[in-house]
Amino acid sequence: MKQLGIKFLNTVEMSSQEAAWYLLRQPMSLSSHEVSYIPTVWLQERYKLRKRKAVMDEENLDEKSTDIWTKSMIQRYEERPSELEDKCLADFVTCYTPVTKKGRPLGTEVNDDASGDDEPAPDNVPYESTSTIGSAYRKRSAP
């Protein structure tokens, strides 16, 4: 299989830019939009994701706890704060991100900006929530 790959690379013509991308393991294209899937199938047909062990340890769940499933986007929408009651499901999913205890959106890494600007933009004002799903939601700068 390796020999077939080598023969293929030796016979394919590519530009110098494409060769540089290939050698440096750089992607040739990037997407500017994040895709969010909303599972609108029946409740009994929806997939569930189990919480990670680190999350369960952080929440101090005992071994007999039944709270082992992560919240889906529809469950978060159903338990949204009163400030977001006028938003439909599609707007809620595309425009708002739940914020963790550390102040970062769920599922994101730490972004170290060189600017050092720690103040949130006016559109990024968190909405306080009294539900059990998190403490706040952050409005995304671009859906």
Backbone as a chain_set.jsonl record, in Angstrom:
{"seq": "MKQLGIKFLNTVEMSSQEAAWYLLRQPMSLSSHEVSYIPTVWLQERYKLRKRKAVMDEENLDEKSTDIWTKSMIQRYEERPSELEDKCLADFVTCYTPVTKKGRPLGTEVNDDASGDDEPAPDNVPYESTSTIGSAYRKRSAP", "coords": {"N": [[0.829, -1.186, 0.0], [1.981, 1.188, 0.758], [3.86, 1.556, -1.259], [2.2, 1.969, -3.438], [1.061, 4.43, -2.746], [3.358, 6.055, -2.854], [4.034, 5.846, -5.585], [1.794, 7.08, -6.648], [2.064, 9.724, -5.642], [4.415, 10.44, -6.942], [3.653, 10.594, -9.596], [1.64, 12.463, -9.783], [0.925, 15.763, -10.693], [1.491, 18.827, -9.112], [1.014, 22.153, -7.849], [3.517, 24.48, -6.643], [2.661, 25.783, -4.353], [0.631, 24.071, -3.409], [2.204, 21.821, -2.925], [3.807, 22.786, -0.865], [1.863, 23.162, 1.133], [1.143, 20.486, 1.478], [3.566, 19.316, 2.381], [4.012, 20.729, 4.743], [1.882, 19.962, 6.19], [-0.451, 21.473, 6.21], [-3.832, 22.619, 6.107], [-5.702, 22.831, 3.057], [-7.933, 24.324, 2.782], [-10.17, 26.248, 4.785], [-13.023, 26.294, 6.859], [-15.398, 28.814, 7.471], [-17.643, 28.758, 8.915], [-19.39, 27.325, 11.578], [-21.009, 24.277, 12.013], [-24.027, 23.409, 13.436], [-25.797, 20.77, 14.641], [-29.161, 20.002, 15.043], [-30.971, 17.786, 16.769], [-33.95, 16.769, 15.802], [-35.564, 14.576, 15.973], [-37.884, 12.108, 17.305], [-38.221, 11.977, 20.877], [-37.548, 9.483, 22.113], [-35.912, 8.432, 20.166], [-33.617, 9.89, 20.081], [-30.09, 10.308, 20.362], [-27.966, 9.821, 23.176], [-25.325, 11.258, 25.028], [-22.847, 10.193, 27.201], [-21.615, 11.669, 30.199], [-18.261, 12.776, 30.655], [-15.75, 11.185, 32.659], [-14.158, 12.944, 34.141], [-15.811, 15.195, 34.293], [-17.957, 14.164, 35.748], [-16.62, 13.595, 38.129], [-15.933, 16.176, 38.867], [-18.427, 17.243, 39.397], [-19.036, 15.859, 41.646], [-20.525, 13.422, 41.681], [-22.127, 10.523, 42.935], [-21.654, 6.911, 42.79], [-24.098, 5.7, 42.284], [-25.644, 7.531, 41.021], [-28.02, 8.865, 38.717], [-27.681, 10.887, 36.992], [-26.015, 10.973, 34.534], [-25.905, 11.683, 31.92], [-25.199, 13.964, 29.268], [-26.534, 17.239, 28.594], [-28.677, 17.84, 25.878], [-28.961, 20.031, 22.996], [-31.636, 20.678, 22.673], [-32.683, 20.148, 25.222], [-31.275, 22.091, 26.666], [-32.388, 24.323, 25.467], [-35.056, 24.081, 26.296], [-34.721, 24.58, 29.009], [-33.877, 27.183, 29.132], [-32.878, 30.534, 30.185], [-35.113, 33.101, 31.474], [-34.687, 35.5, 30.162], [-34.185, 34.8, 27.582], [-36.505, 33.83, 26.491], [-37.948, 34.716, 24.279], [-36.627, 33.806, 22.059], [-36.345, 31.611, 19.276], [-35.791, 28.051, 18.681], [-33.828, 27.639, 16.655], [-32.508, 30.165, 16.555], [-31.549, 30.254, 19.172], [-29.726, 28.081, 19.234], [-27.873, 28.829, 17.239], [-26.972, 31.358, 18.022], [-26.288, 31.519, 20.755], [-24.126, 30.426, 23.367], [-23.508, 28.086, 25.904], [-21.888, 28.974, 28.941], [-19.09, 27.953, 30.799], [-18.035, 27.275, 34.235], [-15.552, 28.43, 34.358], [-15.741, 30.562, 32.699], [-15.524, 30.185, 29.986], [-16.864, 29.276, 26.781], [-18.68, 26.187, 26.387], [-16.87, 23.369, 25.259], [-14.699, 24.673, 24.065], [-11.323, 25.781, 23.602], [-8.729, 27.481, 25.482], [-8.178, 30.769, 24.478], [-5.539, 32.638, 23.774], [-5.149, 35.875, 23.402], [-3.109, 38.285, 21.791], [-3.668, 40.881, 22.172], [-4.549, 41.35, 24.763], [-6.945, 42.194, 25.747], [-9.319, 41.831, 28.005], [-11.926, 42.461, 28.484], [-15.332, 41.779, 27.807], [-17.044, 42.045, 24.659], [-19.811, 44.28, 23.891], [-21.906, 42.697, 22.83], [-21.381, 40.277, 23.941], [-22.371, 39.963, 26.476], [-23.092, 38.057, 29.277], [-25.99, 36.064, 29.966], [-27.609, 35.591, 32.917], [-28.522, 32.54, 34.398], [-30.962, 30.62, 36.088], [-31.292, 27.971, 36.004], [-30.336, 24.455, 36.066], [-28.427, 23.915, 34.191], [-26.209, 25.468, 33.736], [-24.347, 28.469, 34.46], [-24.542, 30.73, 32.896], [-25.217, 32.211, 29.634], [-23.55, 32.999, 26.653], [-23.667, 35.422, 24.142], [-22.873, 34.811, 20.835], [-20.373, 36.328, 18.748], [-20.553, 36.157, 15.982], [-22.951, 34.334, 14.291]], "CA": [[0.0, 0.0, 0.0], [2.881, 2.333, 0.827], [4.455, 1.724, -2.585], [1.168, 2.543, -4.288], [0.988, 5.843, -2.392], [4.564, 6.725, -3.356], [3.889, 5.942, -7.037], [0.768, 8.084, -6.914], [2.63, 11.051, -5.402], [5.443, 10.717, -7.95], [3.058, 10.842, -10.907], [0.679, 13.559, -9.726], [1.505, 17.098, -10.79], [0.858, 19.786, -8.211], [1.688, 23.447, -7.814], [4.463, 24.62, -5.533], [1.878, 26.15, -3.169], [-0.008, 22.85, -2.935], [3.266, 20.966, -2.391], [4.189, 23.348, 0.432], [0.795, 22.817, 2.07], [1.223, 19.051, 1.738], [4.754, 19.023, 3.182], [3.864, 21.348, 6.062], [0.658, 19.403, 6.779], [-1.404, 22.563, 6.36], [-5.063, 22.385, 5.349], [-5.812, 23.645, 1.849], [-9.072, 25.219, 2.927], [-10.734, 26.354, 6.126], [-14.409, 26.741, 6.828], [-15.621, 29.956, 8.345], [-18.906, 28.574, 9.612], [-19.523, 26.122, 12.391], [-22.292, 23.633, 11.774], [-24.659, 22.875, 14.639], [-26.86, 19.827, 14.317], [-30.257, 19.997, 16.005], [-31.679, 16.508, 16.613], [-35.39, 17.003, 15.939], [-36.298, 13.312, 15.926], [-38.654, 11.85, 18.514], [-37.425, 11.922, 22.101], [-37.025, 8.143, 22.351], [-34.964, 8.093, 19.109], [-32.435, 10.749, 20.171], [-28.89, 9.739, 20.954], [-27.498, 10.455, 24.403], [-23.89, 11.168, 25.268], [-22.526, 10.083, 28.618], [-20.649, 12.65, 30.682], [-16.907, 12.271, 30.863], [-15.447, 10.876, 34.059], [-13.657, 14.159, 34.783], [-16.963, 16.052, 34.575], [-18.703, 13.553, 36.852], [-15.829, 13.798, 39.343], [-16.023, 17.598, 39.206], [-19.764, 17.461, 39.946], [-19.129, 15.027, 42.848], [-21.619, 12.462, 41.562], [-21.806, 9.217, 43.509], [-21.706, 5.809, 41.828], [-25.48, 5.317, 42.002], [-26.338, 8.672, 40.435], [-28.588, 8.666, 37.383], [-27.38, 12.092, 36.208], [-24.765, 10.668, 33.838], [-26.043, 12.068, 30.516], [-25.038, 15.391, 28.973], [-27.745, 17.898, 28.112], [-28.692, 18.117, 24.445], [-29.32, 21.416, 22.692], [-33.073, 20.853, 22.899], [-32.867, 20.242, 26.671], [-30.799, 23.415, 27.069], [-33.383, 25.283, 24.989], [-36.222, 23.974, 27.17], [-34.37, 25.109, 30.326], [-33.188, 28.462, 28.93], [-33.277, 31.587, 31.119], [-36.292, 33.879, 31.08], [-34.274, 36.571, 29.251], [-34.111, 34.258, 26.225], [-37.774, 33.176, 26.183], [-38.469, 35.14, 22.98], [-35.799, 33.226, 20.995], [-36.745, 30.288, 18.792], [-34.75, 27.03, 18.83], [-32.74, 27.875, 15.695], [-31.744, 31.331, 17.012], [-30.863, 29.891, 20.409], [-28.591, 27.207, 18.926], [-26.86, 29.514, 16.435], [-26.489, 32.631, 18.576], [-25.91, 31.487, 22.163], [-23.252, 29.345, 23.803], [-23.449, 27.994, 27.364], [-20.586, 29.337, 29.496], [-18.708, 27.104, 31.922], [-17.67, 27.981, 35.46], [-14.319, 29.168, 34.129], [-16.03, 31.694, 31.841], [-15.321, 29.861, 28.573], [-17.96, 28.493, 26.217], [-18.491, 24.742, 26.428], [-16.238, 22.769, 24.1], [-13.68, 25.51, 23.435], [-10.022, 25.85, 24.252], [-8.336, 28.814, 25.906], [-7.675, 31.564, 23.366], [-4.661, 33.676, 24.286], [-5.01, 36.978, 22.46], [-1.956, 39.147, 22.012], [-4.136, 42.219, 22.506], [-4.683, 41.447, 26.21], [-8.235, 42.781, 26.052], [-10.097, 40.842, 28.736], [-13.3, 42.888, 28.627], [-16.167, 41.24, 26.74], [-17.704, 43.0, 23.782], [-21.178, 44.494, 24.353], [-22.782, 41.596, 22.442], [-21.003, 39.071, 24.667], [-22.825, 40.05, 27.854], [-23.728, 36.782, 29.618], [-27.321, 36.073, 30.55], [-27.598, 34.727, 34.09], [-29.531, 31.497, 34.352], [-31.239, 29.985, 37.375], [-31.497, 26.542, 35.777], [-29.235, 23.592, 36.481], [-27.563, 23.586, 33.062], [-25.025, 26.301, 33.698], [-24.588, 29.738, 35.122], [-24.774, 31.827, 31.972], [-25.091, 32.003, 28.198], [-22.842, 34.091, 26.004], [-24.077, 35.624, 22.763], [-21.735, 34.709, 19.928], [-20.162, 37.536, 17.957], [-21.075, 35.87, 14.647], [-23.575, 33.013, 14.334]], "C": [[0.875, 1.251, 0.0], [3.502, 2.61, -0.538], [3.453, 2.339, -3.554], [1.025, 4.037, -4.019], [2.17, 6.628, -2.925], [4.484, 6.885, -4.87], [2.866, 7.008, -7.408], [1.331, 9.491, -6.737], [3.692, 11.414, -6.432], [4.843, 11.061, -9.305], [2.082, 12.004, -10.921], [1.418, 14.886, -9.806], [0.744, 18.021, -9.85], [1.675, 21.066, -8.211], [2.634, 23.506, -6.619], [3.731, 24.981, -4.237], [1.216, 24.913, -2.568], [1.011, 21.89, -2.334], [3.718, 21.46, -1.023], [3.137, 23.022, 1.485], [0.877, 21.343, 2.458], [2.394, 18.727, 2.659], [4.647, 19.572, 4.6], [2.62, 20.869, 6.806], [-0.366, 20.497, 7.095], [-2.679, 22.232, 5.591], [-5.131, 23.314, 4.14], [-6.998, 24.59, 1.907], [-9.539, 25.182, 4.375], [-12.19, 26.772, 5.994], [-14.583, 27.868, 7.827], [-16.907, 29.821, 9.144], [-18.892, 27.26, 10.375], [-20.92, 25.557, 12.171], [-22.801, 23.065, 13.088], [-25.827, 22.0, 14.214], [-27.9, 19.861, 15.423], [-31.036, 18.702, 15.807], [-33.173, 16.678, 16.865], [-36.208, 15.729, 15.802], [-37.065, 13.139, 17.239], [-37.729, 11.651, 19.708], [-36.808, 10.543, 22.326], [-36.008, 7.716, 21.295], [-33.681, 8.928, 19.17], [-31.287, 10.01, 20.839], [-28.528, 10.518, 22.208], [-25.998, 10.263, 24.501], [-23.649, 11.138, 26.764], [-21.497, 11.141, 28.99], [-19.288, 11.999, 30.838], [-16.665, 12.071, 32.35], [-14.957, 12.111, 34.799], [-14.803, 15.098, 35.149], [-17.768, 15.486, 35.735], [-17.948, 13.695, 38.168], [-15.916, 15.243, 39.811], [-17.37, 17.921, 39.841], [-20.015, 16.646, 41.21], [-20.339, 14.091, 42.811], [-21.205, 11.134, 42.183], [-22.026, 8.128, 42.456], [-23.126, 5.426, 41.438], [-26.293, 6.45, 41.379], [-26.854, 8.332, 39.043], [-28.341, 9.868, 36.476], [-26.045, 11.904, 35.486], [-24.799, 11.104, 32.379], [-25.848, 13.57, 30.355], [-26.355, 15.94, 28.448], [-27.625, 18.136, 26.611], [-29.081, 19.578, 24.228], [-30.804, 21.661, 22.93], [-33.364, 20.94, 24.391], [-32.384, 21.592, 27.189], [-31.79, 24.491, 26.65], [-34.614, 25.267, 25.889], [-35.963, 24.601, 28.532], [-33.683, 26.47, 30.232], [-33.691, 29.504, 29.922], [-34.451, 32.402, 30.583], [-35.931, 35.017, 30.123], [-34.267, 36.114, 27.797], [-35.402, 33.564, 25.804], [-38.298, 33.539, 24.803], [-37.687, 34.566, 21.803], [-36.345, 31.864, 20.583], [-35.555, 29.332, 18.908], [-33.569, 27.295, 17.906], [-31.885, 29.068, 16.116], [-30.95, 31.007, 18.267], [-29.617, 29.064, 20.124], [-27.497, 27.969, 18.189], [-26.254, 30.719, 17.122], [-25.969, 32.555, 20.001], [-25.116, 30.233, 22.501], [-23.296, 29.272, 25.319], [-22.029, 28.243, 27.85], [-20.311, 28.46, 30.704], [-18.381, 27.956, 33.142], [-16.428, 28.835, 35.281], [-14.521, 30.34, 33.179], [-15.82, 31.437, 30.366], [-16.55, 29.123, 28.062], [-17.65, 27.007, 26.281], [-17.841, 24.266, 25.145], [-15.203, 23.618, 23.41], [-12.407, 25.469, 24.248], [-9.753, 27.288, 24.673], [-7.733, 29.533, 24.715], [-6.849, 32.702, 23.939], [-4.478, 34.742, 23.227], [-3.782, 37.794, 22.806], [-2.394, 40.535, 22.441], [-4.277, 42.41, 24.007], [-5.996, 42.052, 26.64], [-9.112, 41.723, 26.697], [-11.56, 41.226, 28.865], [-14.136, 42.321, 27.495], [-16.77, 42.357, 25.907], [-19.139, 43.179, 24.256], [-22.131, 43.369, 23.975], [-22.5, 40.331, 23.231], [-21.416, 39.116, 26.13], [-23.533, 38.748, 28.208], [-25.111, 36.999, 30.215], [-27.312, 35.103, 31.712], [-28.772, 33.761, 34.021], [-29.723, 30.921, 35.744], [-31.452, 28.487, 37.213], [-30.254, 25.767, 36.178], [-28.23, 23.341, 35.37], [-26.297, 24.41, 33.017], [-25.351, 27.635, 34.315], [-24.944, 30.843, 34.15], [-24.704, 31.348, 30.532], [-24.407, 33.226, 27.619], [-23.344, 34.191, 24.578], [-22.841, 35.604, 21.889], [-21.61, 35.983, 19.112], [-20.677, 37.36, 16.539], [-21.67, 34.473, 14.667], [-22.965, 32.02, 13.4]], "O": [[0.564, 2.242, -0.661], [3.655, 3.767, -0.93], [3.83, 3.147, -4.402], [0.885, 4.826, -4.954], [2.003, 7.751, -3.399], [4.829, 7.945, -5.394], [3.055, 7.75, -8.373], [1.106, 10.358, -7.581], [3.85, 12.59, -6.76], [5.479, 11.762, -10.091], [1.729, 12.485, -11.998], [2.398, 15.115, -9.097], [-0.485, 18.0, -9.796], [2.864, 21.066, -8.529], [2.555, 22.685, -5.705], [4.125, 24.545, -3.155], [1.237, 24.727, -1.351], [0.721, 21.217, -1.345], [3.982, 20.661, -0.125], [3.478, 22.647, 2.607], [0.701, 20.992, 3.625], [2.244, 17.957, 3.608], [5.133, 18.955, 5.547], [2.341, 21.317, 7.918], [-1.053, 20.447, 8.115], [-2.609, 21.621, 4.524], [-4.669, 24.453, 4.2], [-7.054, 25.56, 1.151], [-9.324, 24.203, 5.09], [-12.536, 27.535, 5.092], [-13.98, 27.864, 8.9], [-17.223, 30.683, 9.963], [-18.44, 26.23, 9.876], [-21.9, 26.302, 12.149], [-22.091, 22.327, 13.772], [-26.733, 22.449, 13.511], [-27.564, 19.76, 16.603], [-31.695, 18.533, 14.782], [-33.61, 16.726, 18.015], [-37.41, 15.787, 15.545], [-36.908, 13.932, 18.167], [-36.591, 11.208, 19.557], [-35.639, 10.456, 22.701], [-35.302, 6.729, 21.5], [-32.758, 8.695, 18.39], [-31.481, 9.204, 21.748], [-28.756, 11.725, 22.29], [-25.466, 9.226, 24.102], [-24.184, 11.962, 27.506], [-20.616, 11.469, 28.195], [-19.187, 10.806, 31.123], [-17.299, 12.711, 33.189], [-15.303, 12.309, 35.963], [-14.769, 15.73, 36.205], [-18.213, 16.231, 36.608], [-18.565, 13.894, 39.215], [-15.968, 15.508, 41.012], [-17.452, 18.776, 40.723], [-21.098, 16.732, 41.79], [-21.081, 13.982, 43.787], [-20.081, 10.672, 41.989], [-22.526, 8.4, 41.365], [-23.335, 4.876, 40.357], [-27.509, 6.329, 41.229], [-26.208, 7.605, 38.288], [-28.75, 9.862, 35.315], [-25.066, 12.588, 35.786], [-23.815, 10.914, 31.663], [-26.277, 14.354, 31.201], [-27.186, 15.199, 27.923], [-26.583, 18.584, 26.133], [-29.481, 20.27, 25.165], [-31.185, 22.754, 23.349], [-34.213, 21.733, 24.798], [-33.021, 22.178, 28.064], [-32.013, 25.456, 27.381], [-35.159, 26.323, 26.212], [-36.895, 25.107, 29.157], [-32.979, 26.868, 31.16], [-34.799, 29.381, 30.444], [-34.738, 32.387, 29.386], [-36.781, 35.457, 29.349], [-34.333, 36.937, 26.884], [-35.395, 32.785, 24.852], [-39.027, 32.749, 24.203], [-38.049, 34.816, 20.653], [-36.754, 31.064, 21.425], [-34.439, 29.761, 19.202], [-32.42, 27.187, 18.334], [-30.658, 28.996, 16.044], [-29.806, 31.438, 18.409], [-28.562, 29.316, 20.706], [-26.316, 27.78, 18.478], [-25.112, 31.075, 16.828], [-25.258, 33.465, 20.427], [-25.388, 29.141, 22.002], [-23.137, 30.3, 25.977], [-21.07, 27.774, 27.236], [-21.192, 28.246, 31.536], [-18.441, 29.185, 33.098], [-16.26, 29.845, 35.964], [-13.562, 31.05, 32.878], [-15.923, 32.362, 29.561], [-17.211, 28.419, 28.826], [-16.485, 26.612, 26.235], [-18.215, 24.707, 24.058], [-14.844, 23.329, 22.269], [-12.421, 25.158, 25.438], [-10.467, 28.205, 24.266], [-6.879, 28.984, 24.019], [-7.399, 33.633, 24.528], [-3.74, 34.544, 22.262], [-3.454, 37.971, 23.979], [-1.604, 41.291, 23.007], [-4.137, 43.533, 24.49], [-6.148, 42.396, 27.812], [-9.598, 40.818, 26.018], [-12.368, 40.411, 29.309], [-13.716, 42.366, 26.338], [-16.979, 43.47, 26.389], [-19.652, 42.312, 24.964], [-23.077, 43.099, 24.715], [-23.302, 39.398, 23.197], [-20.864, 38.379, 26.946], [-24.478, 38.361, 27.521], [-25.361, 38.001, 30.886], [-27.04, 33.917, 31.526], [-29.877, 34.134, 33.628], [-28.761, 30.754, 36.493], [-31.762, 27.801, 38.187], [-29.246, 26.35, 36.579], [-27.259, 22.615, 35.585], [-25.373, 24.047, 32.289], [-26.502, 27.905, 34.657], [-25.593, 31.812, 34.543], [-24.215, 30.258, 30.236], [-24.658, 34.353, 28.047], [-23.442, 33.185, 23.875], [-21.866, 36.302, 22.169], [-22.607, 36.641, 18.816], [-21.188, 38.31, 15.948], [-20.981, 33.516, 15.021], [-23.405, 30.871, 13.346]]}, "num_chains": 1, "name": "protein.A"}
